[in-house]
Amino acid sequence: MLASADDWLTARKLRNRMVHEYVRDAAELAEALNEGHAMVPLLLAFAAKVAAYCEQRGLPTG
């Protein structure tokens, strides 16, 4: 379901950094937010594939 496991791990590391660390440097925060925004297509594609998988098997998606 994932195009790249490496991209997924990168997204997870970014998520952990943004959630568990208080970023004081505005430039670093802006960079992290831009990186997060760049990950949106990866997350949307994954969610669509999971939903399609569930739908094909008659599983609830909501």
Short mmCIF file of C-alpha atoms in Angstrom, two decimals:
data_model
loop_
_atom_site.label_atom_id
_atom_site.label_comp_id
_atom_site.label_asym_id
_atom_site.label_seq_id
_atom_site.Cartn_x
_atom_site.Cartn_y
_atom_site.Cartn_z
CA MET A 1 0.00 0.00 0.00
CA LEU A 2 3.00 2.27 0.44
CA ALA A 3 4.98 3.48 -2.54
CA SER A 4 8.06 3.87 -0.34
CA ALA A 5 8.78 2.61 3.15
CA ASP A 6 11.59 5.16 3.41
CA ASP A 7 9.17 8.03 2.72
CA TRP A 8 6.81 6.65 5.36
CA LEU A 9 9.62 6.49 7.94
CA THR A 10 10.64 10.04 7.05
CA ALA A 11 7.05 11.19 7.61
CA ARG A 12 6.91 9.38 10.97
CA LYS A 13 10.18 10.94 12.12
CA LEU A 14 8.91 14.38 11.13
CA ARG A 15 5.65 13.77 12.98
CA ASN A 16 7.49 12.68 16.09
CA ARG A 17 9.79 15.70 15.92
CA MET A 18 6.89 18.12 15.54
CA VAL A 19 4.75 16.53 18.26
CA HIS A 20 7.38 15.77 20.90
CA GLU A 21 9.78 18.69 20.56
CA TYR A 22 9.09 22.35 21.12
CA VAL A 23 10.65 24.11 18.14
CA ARG A 24 11.85 27.56 19.17
CA ASP A 25 13.62 28.52 15.97
CA ALA A 26 11.13 30.04 13.50
CA ALA A 27 13.18 28.95 10.48
CA GLU A 28 13.33 25.37 11.75
CA LEU A 29 9.59 25.39 12.43
CA ALA A 30 8.87 26.75 8.95
CA GLU A 31 11.07 24.04 7.44
CA ALA A 32 9.27 21.33 9.42
CA LEU A 33 5.87 22.68 8.38
CA ASN A 34 6.93 22.76 4.73
CA GLU A 35 8.21 19.19 5.00
CA GLY A 36 4.90 18.18 6.56
CA HIS A 37 2.98 19.85 3.77
CA ALA A 38 5.08 17.97 1.23
CA MET A 39 4.01 14.69 2.89
CA VAL A 40 0.28 15.33 2.36
CA PRO A 41 0.13 13.51 -1.02
CA LEU A 42 1.82 10.46 0.53
CA LEU A 43 -0.72 10.37 3.36
CA LEU A 44 -3.70 10.92 1.07
CA ALA A 45 -2.57 8.18 -1.30
CA PHE A 46 -2.10 5.76 1.59
CA ALA A 47 -5.54 6.58 3.03
CA ALA A 48 -7.15 6.06 -0.38
CA LYS A 49 -5.45 2.68 -0.78
CA VAL A 50 -6.53 1.56 2.69
CA ALA A 51 -10.11 2.67 1.99
CA ALA A 52 -10.13 0.81 -1.36
CA TYR A 53 -8.73 -2.31 0.31
CA CYS A 54 -11.46 -2.19 2.96
CA GLU A 55 -14.17 -1.50 0.41
CA GLN A 56 -13.09 -4.45 -1.75
CA ARG A 57 -13.38 -6.72 1.26
CA GLY A 58 -16.61 -5.28 2.62
CA LEU A 59 -14.90 -3.88 5.70
CA PRO A 60 -16.05 -0.67 7.41
CA THR A 61 -14.02 2.43 6.52
CA GLY A 62 -15.45 4.95 8.95
#
